């Protein structure tokens, strides 16, 4: 078995979509970077890699058995054993995961570029190993888990704010004030006001969702900022992302 040593990781917990496991250039100073002392490296098929990167389902028992207690973390100079963790690659991309003792990839991380290149060098000329993935529930994308195409090309901040906007839209759909839907659709597309008046609440919501789920523009950001106003939980996320934006701008000046 191949092993890697002194690996820097930046865990993202409970992420079922690979686009939320940020690449190195999107890591932030406040992220909790950890050092792995030793961890197994496995070359797997594309299907298996995709299953780990873009899902949160039980991993094959044979795969778990192979990596069981072979990872060590160092904390305060003490070496701790990790139940199930590994670096996996399909030869095209790389991801690290830790199950936190469960049987699914709860925490995921990317690698720093130098260590990513080392992975590709280590597996060069080797054959990927196949594992039997149980007949699982087919993953479905929805408003709170958008398809990768709808997040493609966005920065970490834009993805976070887009998810926030989708959370606000989802809440709007189930709110006690359905008439608000037409108001927000008019905010989004004021030129269509005469037409919007004739739409049912459901039609108006669908139109708002269809219009906002593609890309990210200043119009998306403006709508998001207005929709989360006065909602403590949403506002905290909004302020956190905008604080990060100002830090980023200051560091560039």
PDB file of C-alpha atoms in Angstrom:
ATOM      1  CA  UNK A   1       0.000   0.000   0.000  1.00  0.00           C
ATOM      2  CA  UNK A   2       1.126   3.534  -0.781  1.00  0.00           C
ATOM      3  CA  UNK A   3       1.406   6.078   2.039  1.00  0.00           C
ATOM      4  CA  UNK A   4       1.771   9.842   2.157  1.00  0.00           C
ATOM      5  CA  UNK A   5       3.380  11.769   5.017  1.00  0.00           C
ATOM      6  CA  UNK A   6       3.144  15.305   6.472  1.00  0.00           C
ATOM      7  CA  UNK A   7       0.000  16.210   4.598  1.00  0.00           C
ATOM      8  CA  UNK A   8      -1.714  19.589   5.043  1.00  0.00           C
ATOM      9  CA  UNK A   9      -5.514  19.355   5.008  1.00  0.00           C
ATOM     10  CA  UNK A  10      -8.358  21.837   5.293  1.00  0.00           C
ATOM     11  CA  UNK A  11     -11.472  19.863   6.264  1.00  0.00           C
ATOM     12  CA  UNK A  12     -14.940  20.695   4.964  1.00  0.00           C
ATOM     13  CA  UNK A  13     -17.488  18.755   6.978  1.00  0.00           C
ATOM     14  CA  UNK A  14     -20.751  17.217   5.771  1.00  0.00           C
ATOM     15  CA  UNK A  15     -20.314  18.344   2.172  1.00  0.00           C
ATOM     16  CA  UNK A  16     -21.989  16.098  -0.365  1.00  0.00           C
ATOM     17  CA  UNK A  17     -20.885  18.223  -3.333  1.00  0.00           C
ATOM     18  CA  UNK A  18     -17.244  18.361  -4.374  1.00  0.00           C
ATOM     19  CA  UNK A  19     -17.577  22.007  -5.437  1.00  0.00           C
ATOM     20  CA  UNK A  20     -17.859  22.946  -1.748  1.00  0.00           C
ATOM     21  CA  UNK A  21     -14.578  21.227  -0.858  1.00  0.00           C
ATOM     22  CA  UNK A  22     -12.429  24.241  -1.657  1.00  0.00           C
ATOM     23  CA  UNK A  23      -9.242  24.050  -3.681  1.00  0.00           C
ATOM     24  CA  UNK A  24      -6.033  25.368  -2.172  1.00  0.00           C
ATOM     25  CA  UNK A  25      -6.263  28.836  -3.792  1.00  0.00           C
ATOM     26  CA  UNK A  26      -9.578  29.361  -1.956  1.00  0.00           C
ATOM     27  CA  UNK A  27      -8.355  28.414   1.508  1.00  0.00           C
ATOM     28  CA  UNK A  28      -8.705  31.213   4.055  1.00  0.00           C
ATOM     29  CA  UNK A  29      -6.533  32.313   6.964  1.00  0.00           C
ATOM     30  CA  UNK A  30      -9.279  31.465   9.450  1.00  0.00           C
ATOM     31  CA  UNK A  31      -9.700  27.886   8.111  1.00  0.00           C
ATOM     32  CA  UNK A  32      -8.416  25.258  10.542  1.00  0.00           C
ATOM     33  CA  UNK A  33      -5.522  23.676   8.642  1.00  0.00           C
ATOM     34  CA  UNK A  34      -4.346  20.337  10.122  1.00  0.00           C
ATOM     35  CA  UNK A  35      -1.295  18.140   9.601  1.00  0.00           C
ATOM     36  CA  UNK A  36      -1.657  14.412   8.904  1.00  0.00           C
ATOM     37  CA  UNK A  37       1.400  12.407   9.906  1.00  0.00           C
ATOM     38  CA  UNK A  38       0.683   9.366   7.718  1.00  0.00           C
ATOM     39  CA  UNK A  39      -2.240   8.373   5.461  1.00  0.00           C
ATOM     40  CA  UNK A  40      -2.828   5.666   2.827  1.00  0.00           C
ATOM     41  CA  UNK A  41      -3.097   6.648  -0.848  1.00  0.00           C
ATOM     42  CA  UNK A  42      -5.387   4.671  -3.158  1.00  0.00           C
ATOM     43  CA  UNK A  43      -5.813   4.808  -6.919  1.00  0.00           C
ATOM     44  CA  UNK A  44      -9.490   4.115  -7.607  1.00  0.00           C
ATOM     45  CA  UNK A  45     -11.830   4.085 -10.600  1.00  0.00           C
ATOM     46  CA  UNK A  46     -13.536   7.268 -11.761  1.00  0.00           C
ATOM     47  CA  UNK A  47     -16.896   5.986 -10.438  1.00  0.00           C
ATOM     48  CA  UNK A  48     -15.476   5.342  -6.982  1.00  0.00           C
ATOM     49  CA  UNK A  49     -13.730   8.725  -6.918  1.00  0.00           C
ATOM     50  CA  UNK A  50     -16.949  10.500  -7.896  1.00  0.00           C
ATOM     51  CA  UNK A  51     -18.868   8.521  -5.233  1.00  0.00           C
ATOM     52  CA  UNK A  52     -16.485   9.770  -2.531  1.00  0.00           C
ATOM     53  CA  UNK A  53     -16.174  13.339  -3.833  1.00  0.00           C
ATOM     54  CA  UNK A  54     -19.828  14.041  -4.635  1.00  0.00           C
ATOM     55  CA  UNK A  55     -21.858  12.021  -2.156  1.00  0.00           C
ATOM     56  CA  UNK A  56     -22.317  11.208   1.520  1.00  0.00           C
ATOM     57  CA  UNK A  57     -23.168   7.523   1.433  1.00  0.00           C
ATOM     58  CA  UNK A  58     -21.690   4.398   3.044  1.00  0.00           C
ATOM     59  CA  UNK A  59     -18.355   3.368   1.568  1.00  0.00           C
ATOM     60  CA  UNK A  60     -17.775  -0.280   0.504  1.00  0.00           C
ATOM     61  CA  UNK A  61     -16.795  -2.494   3.499  1.00  0.00           C
ATOM     62  CA  UNK A  62     -13.781  -3.940   1.628  1.00  0.00           C
ATOM     63  CA  UNK A  63     -12.506  -0.407   0.991  1.00  0.00           C
ATOM     64  CA  UNK A  64     -12.945   0.579   4.655  1.00  0.00           C
ATOM     65  CA  UNK A  65     -11.213  -2.594   5.805  1.00  0.00           C
ATOM     66  CA  UNK A  66      -8.213  -1.762   3.628  1.00  0.00           C
ATOM     67  CA  UNK A  67      -7.674   1.664   5.199  1.00  0.00           C
ATOM     68  CA  UNK A  68      -8.716   0.788   8.765  1.00  0.00           C
ATOM     69  CA  UNK A  69      -6.507   2.512  11.385  1.00  0.00           C
ATOM     70  CA  UNK A  70      -3.709   3.240   8.911  1.00  0.00           C
ATOM     71  CA  UNK A  71      -3.847   7.030   9.307  1.00  0.00           C
ATOM     72  CA  UNK A  72      -2.059   8.959  12.060  1.00  0.00           C
ATOM     73  CA  UNK A  73      -2.550  12.576  13.102  1.00  0.00           C
ATOM     74  CA  UNK A  74      -0.178  14.502  15.323  1.00  0.00           C
ATOM     75  CA  UNK A  75      -1.610  16.649  18.090  1.00  0.00           C
ATOM     76  CA  UNK A  76       0.632  18.221  20.738  1.00  0.00           C
ATOM     77  CA  UNK A  77       3.478  15.928  19.702  1.00  0.00           C
ATOM     78  CA  UNK A  78       1.260  12.870  20.297  1.00  0.00           C
ATOM     79  CA  UNK A  79       0.352  10.453  17.517  1.00  0.00           C
ATOM     80  CA  UNK A  80      -3.354   9.577  17.248  1.00  0.00           C
ATOM     81  CA  UNK A  81      -4.814   6.788  15.145  1.00  0.00           C
ATOM     82  CA  UNK A  82      -7.697   7.626  12.797  1.00  0.00           C
ATOM     83  CA  UNK A  83     -10.303   4.911  12.154  1.00  0.00           C
ATOM     84  CA  UNK A  84     -10.971   5.450   8.444  1.00  0.00           C
ATOM     85  CA  UNK A  85      -9.199   8.062   6.315  1.00  0.00           C
ATOM     86  CA  UNK A  86      -7.395   8.048   2.967  1.00  0.00           C
ATOM     87  CA  UNK A  87      -6.186  10.076   0.020  1.00  0.00           C
ATOM     88  CA  UNK A  88      -7.931   8.897  -3.149  1.00  0.00           C
ATOM     89  CA  UNK A  89      -7.278   9.721  -6.789  1.00  0.00           C
ATOM     90  CA  UNK A  90      -8.582   8.558 -10.139  1.00  0.00           C
ATOM     91  CA  UNK A  91      -5.407   9.829 -11.783  1.00  0.00           C
ATOM     92  CA  UNK A  92      -7.135  13.104 -12.750  1.00  0.00           C
ATOM     93  CA  UNK A  93      -8.096  14.628  -9.412  1.00  0.00           C
ATOM     94  CA  UNK A  94      -7.398  14.126  -5.706  1.00  0.00           C
ATOM     95  CA  UNK A  95      -9.439  14.246  -2.507  1.00  0.00           C
ATOM     96  CA  UNK A  96      -8.768  13.316   1.135  1.00  0.00           C
ATOM     97  CA  UNK A  97     -11.499  12.107   3.464  1.00  0.00           C
ATOM     98  CA  UNK A  98     -12.010  11.118   7.100  1.00  0.00           C
ATOM     99  CA  UNK A  99     -15.157   9.267   8.213  1.00  0.00           C
ATOM    100  CA  UNK A 100     -14.851  10.389  11.866  1.00  0.00           C
ATOM    101  CA  UNK A 101     -15.292   6.727  12.775  1.00  0.00           C
ATOM    102  CA  UNK A 102     -18.477   6.310  10.698  1.00  0.00           C
ATOM    103  CA  UNK A 103     -18.681   4.550   7.317  1.00  0.00           C
ATOM    104  CA  UNK A 104     -19.232   7.589   5.109  1.00  0.00           C
ATOM    105  CA  UNK A 105     -16.825  10.387   4.066  1.00  0.00           C
ATOM    106  CA  UNK A 106     -17.921  13.018   6.616  1.00  0.00           C
ATOM    107  CA  UNK A 107     -14.888  15.321   6.237  1.00  0.00           C
ATOM    108  CA  UNK A 108     -13.202  16.079   2.920  1.00  0.00           C
ATOM    109  CA  UNK A 109     -10.218  18.166   1.881  1.00  0.00           C
ATOM    110  CA  UNK A 110      -8.143  19.073  -1.164  1.00  0.00           C
ATOM    111  CA  UNK A 111      -4.347  19.096  -1.106  1.00  0.00           C
ATOM    112  CA  UNK A 112      -1.772  21.811  -1.626  1.00  0.00           C
ATOM    113  CA  UNK A 113      -0.491  21.764  -5.250  1.00  0.00           C
ATOM    114  CA  UNK A 114       2.934  20.286  -4.429  1.00  0.00           C
ATOM    115  CA  UNK A 115       1.355  17.327  -2.606  1.00  0.00           C
ATOM    116  CA  UNK A 116      -1.247  16.910  -5.344  1.00  0.00           C
ATOM    117  CA  UNK A 117       1.536  16.578  -7.927  1.00  0.00           C
ATOM    118  CA  UNK A 118       3.231  14.001  -5.690  1.00  0.00           C
ATOM    119  CA  UNK A 119       0.023  11.914  -5.702  1.00  0.00           C
ATOM    120  CA  UNK A 120       0.027  11.753  -9.505  1.00  0.00           C
ATOM    121  CA  UNK A 121       3.704  10.802  -9.532  1.00  0.00           C
ATOM    122  CA  UNK A 122       3.146   8.033  -6.967  1.00  0.00           C
ATOM    123  CA  UNK A 123       0.285   6.367  -8.899  1.00  0.00           C
ATOM    124  CA  UNK A 124       1.807   6.747 -12.363  1.00  0.00           C
ATOM    125  CA  UNK A 125       1.760   3.448 -14.274  1.00  0.00           C
ATOM    126  CA  UNK A 126      -0.434   1.750 -11.658  1.00  0.00           C
ATOM    127  CA  UNK A 127      -3.911   0.303 -12.264  1.00  0.00           C
ATOM    128  CA  UNK A 128      -6.940   1.647 -10.405  1.00  0.00           C
ATOM    129  CA  UNK A 129      -8.547  -0.738  -7.946  1.00  0.00           C
ATOM    130  CA  UNK A 130     -12.267  -1.492  -8.276  1.00  0.00           C
ATOM    131  CA  UNK A 131     -14.637  -1.676  -5.333  1.00  0.00           C
ATOM    132  CA  UNK A 132     -18.233  -2.808  -5.362  1.00  0.00           C
ATOM    133  CA  UNK A 133     -20.443   0.195  -4.644  1.00  0.00           C
ATOM    134  CA  UNK A 134     -23.715  -1.012  -3.133  1.00  0.00           C
ATOM    135  CA  UNK A 135     -26.864  -0.238  -5.088  1.00  0.00           C
ATOM    136  CA  UNK A 136     -27.378   3.170  -3.530  1.00  0.00           C
ATOM    137  CA  UNK A 137     -30.047   5.788  -3.745  1.00  0.00           C
ATOM    138  CA  UNK A 138     -29.372   7.860  -6.825  1.00  0.00           C
ATOM    139  CA  UNK A 139     -28.254  11.293  -5.810  1.00  0.00           C
ATOM    140  CA  UNK A 140     -30.717  14.031  -6.677  1.00  0.00           C
ATOM    141  CA  UNK A 141     -29.838  17.684  -6.923  1.00  0.00           C
ATOM    142  CA  UNK A 142     -32.333  20.223  -5.628  1.00  0.00           C
ATOM    143  CA  UNK A 143     -32.566  23.858  -4.497  1.00  0.00           C
ATOM    144  CA  UNK A 144     -30.345  23.254  -1.429  1.00  0.00           C
ATOM    145  CA  UNK A 145     -27.890  21.087  -3.391  1.00  0.00           C
ATOM    146  CA  UNK A 146     -27.554  22.648  -6.833  1.00  0.00           C
ATOM    147  CA  UNK A 147     -26.094  20.800  -9.795  1.00  0.00           C
ATOM    148  CA  UNK A 148     -22.360  21.458 -10.350  1.00  0.00           C
ATOM    149  CA  UNK A 149     -23.169  23.307 -13.590  1.00  0.00           C
ATOM    150  CA  UNK A 150     -24.963  26.002 -11.565  1.00  0.00           C
ATOM    151  CA  UNK A 151     -21.875  26.530  -9.369  1.00  0.00           C
ATOM    152  CA  UNK A 152     -19.285  26.269 -12.122  1.00  0.00           C
ATOM    153  CA  UNK A 153     -16.874  29.198 -12.384  1.00  0.00           C
ATOM    154  CA  UNK A 154     -17.966  30.813  -9.097  1.00  0.00           C
ATOM    155  CA  UNK A 155     -15.581  31.795  -6.301  1.00  0.00           C
ATOM    156  CA  UNK A 156     -15.910  30.381  -2.779  1.00  0.00           C
ATOM    157  CA  UNK A 157     -17.664  33.555  -1.646  1.00  0.00           C
ATOM    158  CA  UNK A 158     -20.070  33.501  -4.608  1.00  0.00           C
ATOM    159  CA  UNK A 159     -20.928  29.836  -4.014  1.00  0.00           C
ATOM    160  CA  UNK A 160     -21.618  30.533  -0.331  1.00  0.00           C
ATOM    161  CA  UNK A 161     -23.844  33.500  -1.146  1.00  0.00           C
ATOM    162  CA  UNK A 162     -25.637  31.584  -3.877  1.00  0.00           C
ATOM    163  CA  UNK A 163     -26.421  28.819  -1.392  1.00  0.00           C
ATOM    164  CA  UNK A 164     -27.653  31.489   1.006  1.00  0.00           C
ATOM    165  CA  UNK A 165     -29.933  32.929  -1.704  1.00  0.00           C
ATOM    166  CA  UNK A 166     -31.301  29.432  -2.423  1.00  0.00           C
ATOM    167  CA  UNK A 167     -31.960  28.907   1.301  1.00  0.00           C
ATOM    168  CA  UNK A 168     -33.873  32.200   1.363  1.00  0.00           C
ATOM    169  CA  UNK A 169     -35.858  31.168  -1.743  1.00  0.00           C
ATOM    170  CA  UNK A 170     -36.658  27.779  -0.219  1.00  0.00           C
ATOM    171  CA  UNK A 171     -37.888  29.496   2.944  1.00  0.00           C
ATOM    172  CA  UNK A 172     -39.943  31.907   0.819  1.00  0.00           C
ATOM    173  CA  UNK A 173     -41.646  28.981  -0.928  1.00  0.00           C
ATOM    174  CA  UNK A 174     -42.854  27.609   2.413  1.00  0.00           C
ATOM    175  CA  UNK A 175     -43.547  30.940   4.126  1.00  0.00           C
ATOM    176  CA  UNK A 176     -46.833  32.107   5.662  1.00  0.00           C
ATOM    177  CA  UNK A 177     -46.794  35.146   3.370  1.00  0.00           C
ATOM    178  CA  UNK A 178     -47.011  33.765  -0.192  1.00  0.00           C
ATOM    179  CA  UNK A 179     -47.781  37.235  -1.597  1.00  0.00           C
ATOM    180  CA  UNK A 180     -44.131  38.122  -0.920  1.00  0.00           C
ATOM    181  CA  UNK A 181     -43.111  35.907  -3.865  1.00  0.00           C
ATOM    182  CA  UNK A 182     -44.474  38.407  -6.405  1.00  0.00           C
ATOM    183  CA  UNK A 183     -42.737  41.238  -4.553  1.00  0.00           C
ATOM    184  CA  UNK A 184     -39.324  39.525  -4.769  1.00  0.00           C
ATOM    185  CA  UNK A 185     -39.845  38.539  -8.403  1.00  0.00           C
ATOM    186  CA  UNK A 186     -40.572  42.197  -9.164  1.00  0.00           C
ATOM    187  CA  UNK A 187     -37.352  43.174  -7.305  1.00  0.00           C
ATOM    188  CA  UNK A 188     -35.485  40.685  -9.488  1.00  0.00           C
ATOM    189  CA  UNK A 189     -37.156  41.643 -12.772  1.00  0.00           C
ATOM    190  CA  UNK A 190     -38.924  45.007 -12.375  1.00  0.00           C
ATOM    191  CA  UNK A 191     -39.599  45.388 -16.119  1.00  0.00           C
ATOM    192  CA  UNK A 192     -41.982  42.425 -15.978  1.00  0.00           C
ATOM    193  CA  UNK A 193     -44.254  43.905 -13.281  1.00  0.00           C
ATOM    194  CA  UNK A 194     -47.499  43.970 -15.378  1.00  0.00           C
ATOM    195  CA  UNK A 195     -46.938  40.324 -16.351  1.00  0.00           C
ATOM    196  CA  UNK A 196     -45.923  39.255 -12.817  1.00  0.00           C
ATOM    197  CA  UNK A 197     -49.263  40.528 -11.433  1.00  0.00           C
ATOM    198  CA  UNK A 198     -51.060  37.874 -13.493  1.00  0.00           C
ATOM    199  CA  UNK A 199     -48.915  34.961 -12.314  1.00  0.00           C
ATOM    200  CA  UNK A 200     -50.010  32.518  -9.635  1.00  0.00           C
ATOM    201  CA  UNK A 201     -47.805  32.321  -6.525  1.00  0.00           C
ATOM    202  CA  UNK A 202     -46.344  28.988  -7.707  1.00  0.00           C
ATOM    203  CA  UNK A 203     -45.626  30.327 -11.194  1.00  0.00           C
ATOM    204  CA  UNK A 204     -43.970  33.430  -9.758  1.00  0.00           C
ATOM    205  CA  UNK A 205     -41.770  31.360  -7.448  1.00  0.00           C
ATOM    206  CA  UNK A 206     -40.717  29.002 -10.275  1.00  0.00           C
ATOM    207  CA  UNK A 207     -39.852  32.009 -12.437  1.00  0.00           C
ATOM    208  CA  UNK A 208     -37.745  33.509  -9.622  1.00  0.00           C
ATOM    209  CA  UNK A 209     -35.955  30.197  -9.016  1.00  0.00           C
ATOM    210  CA  UNK A 210     -35.303  29.591 -12.728  1.00  0.00           C
ATOM    211  CA  UNK A 211     -33.994  33.130 -13.093  1.00  0.00           C
ATOM    212  CA  UNK A 212     -31.612  33.072 -10.126  1.00  0.00           C
ATOM    213  CA  UNK A 213     -30.153  29.567 -10.223  1.00  0.00           C
ATOM    214  CA  UNK A 214     -27.855  30.312 -13.173  1.00  0.00           C
ATOM    215  CA  UNK A 215     -24.561  32.161 -12.658  1.00  0.00           C
ATOM    216  CA  UNK A 216     -23.858  34.909 -10.128  1.00  0.00           C
ATOM    217  CA  UNK A 217     -24.157  38.627 -10.891  1.00  0.00           C
ATOM    218  CA  UNK A 218     -24.466  41.912  -8.950  1.00  0.00           C
ATOM    219  CA  UNK A 219     -28.257  41.450  -9.359  1.00  0.00           C
ATOM    220  CA  UNK A 220     -28.068  38.098  -7.526  1.00  0.00           C
ATOM    221  CA  UNK A 221     -26.011  39.694  -4.782  1.00  0.00           C
ATOM    222  CA  UNK A 222     -28.385  42.642  -4.438  1.00  0.00           C
ATOM    223  CA  UNK A 223     -31.433  40.346  -4.205  1.00  0.00           C
ATOM    224  CA  UNK A 224     -29.683  38.083  -1.682  1.00  0.00           C
ATOM    225  CA  UNK A 225     -28.736  41.022   0.557  1.00  0.00           C
ATOM    226  CA  UNK A 226     -32.326  42.295   0.570  1.00  0.00           C
ATOM    227  CA  UNK A 227     -33.946  38.891   1.162  1.00  0.00           C
ATOM    228  CA  UNK A 228     -31.824  38.001   4.203  1.00  0.00           C
ATOM    229  CA  UNK A 229     -32.306  41.339   5.958  1.00  0.00           C
ATOM    230  CA  UNK A 230     -33.819  40.920   9.413  1.00  0.00           C
ATOM    231  CA  UNK A 231     -33.188  37.165   9.581  1.00  0.00           C
ATOM    232  CA  UNK A 232     -30.448  36.620  12.149  1.00  0.00           C
ATOM    233  CA  UNK A 233     -29.107  33.262  10.915  1.00  0.00           C
ATOM    234  CA  UNK A 234     -29.022  34.306   7.263  1.00  0.00           C
ATOM    235  CA  UNK A 235     -27.577  37.727   8.110  1.00  0.00           C
ATOM    236  CA  UNK A 236     -24.684  36.112  10.012  1.00  0.00           C
ATOM    237  CA  UNK A 237     -23.687  34.133   6.892  1.00  0.00           C
ATOM    238  CA  UNK A 238     -24.099  37.236   4.716  1.00  0.00           C
ATOM    239  CA  UNK A 239     -21.963  39.390   6.996  1.00  0.00           C
ATOM    240  CA  UNK A 240     -19.291  36.674   7.282  1.00  0.00           C
ATOM    241  CA  UNK A 241     -18.890  36.472   3.511  1.00  0.00           C
ATOM    242  CA  UNK A 242     -18.829  40.245   3.078  1.00  0.00           C
ATOM    243  CA  UNK A 243     -16.297  40.622   5.885  1.00  0.00           C
ATOM    244  CA  UNK A 244     -14.098  38.133   4.039  1.00  0.00           C
ATOM    245  CA  UNK A 245     -14.512  40.163   0.834  1.00  0.00           C
ATOM    246  CA  UNK A 246     -13.298  43.349   2.540  1.00  0.00           C
ATOM    247  CA  UNK A 247     -10.319  41.478   4.069  1.00  0.00           C
ATOM    248  CA  UNK A 248      -9.445  40.119   0.654  1.00  0.00           C
ATOM    249  CA  UNK A 249      -9.643  43.558  -0.953  1.00  0.00           C
ATOM    250  CA  UNK A 250      -7.529  45.115   1.804  1.00  0.00           C
ATOM    251  CA  UNK A 251      -4.845  42.456   1.378  1.00  0.00           C
ATOM    252  CA  UNK A 252      -4.677  43.243  -2.338  1.00  0.00           C
ATOM    253  CA  UNK A 253      -4.238  46.986  -1.836  1.00  0.00           C
TER     254      UNK A 253
END
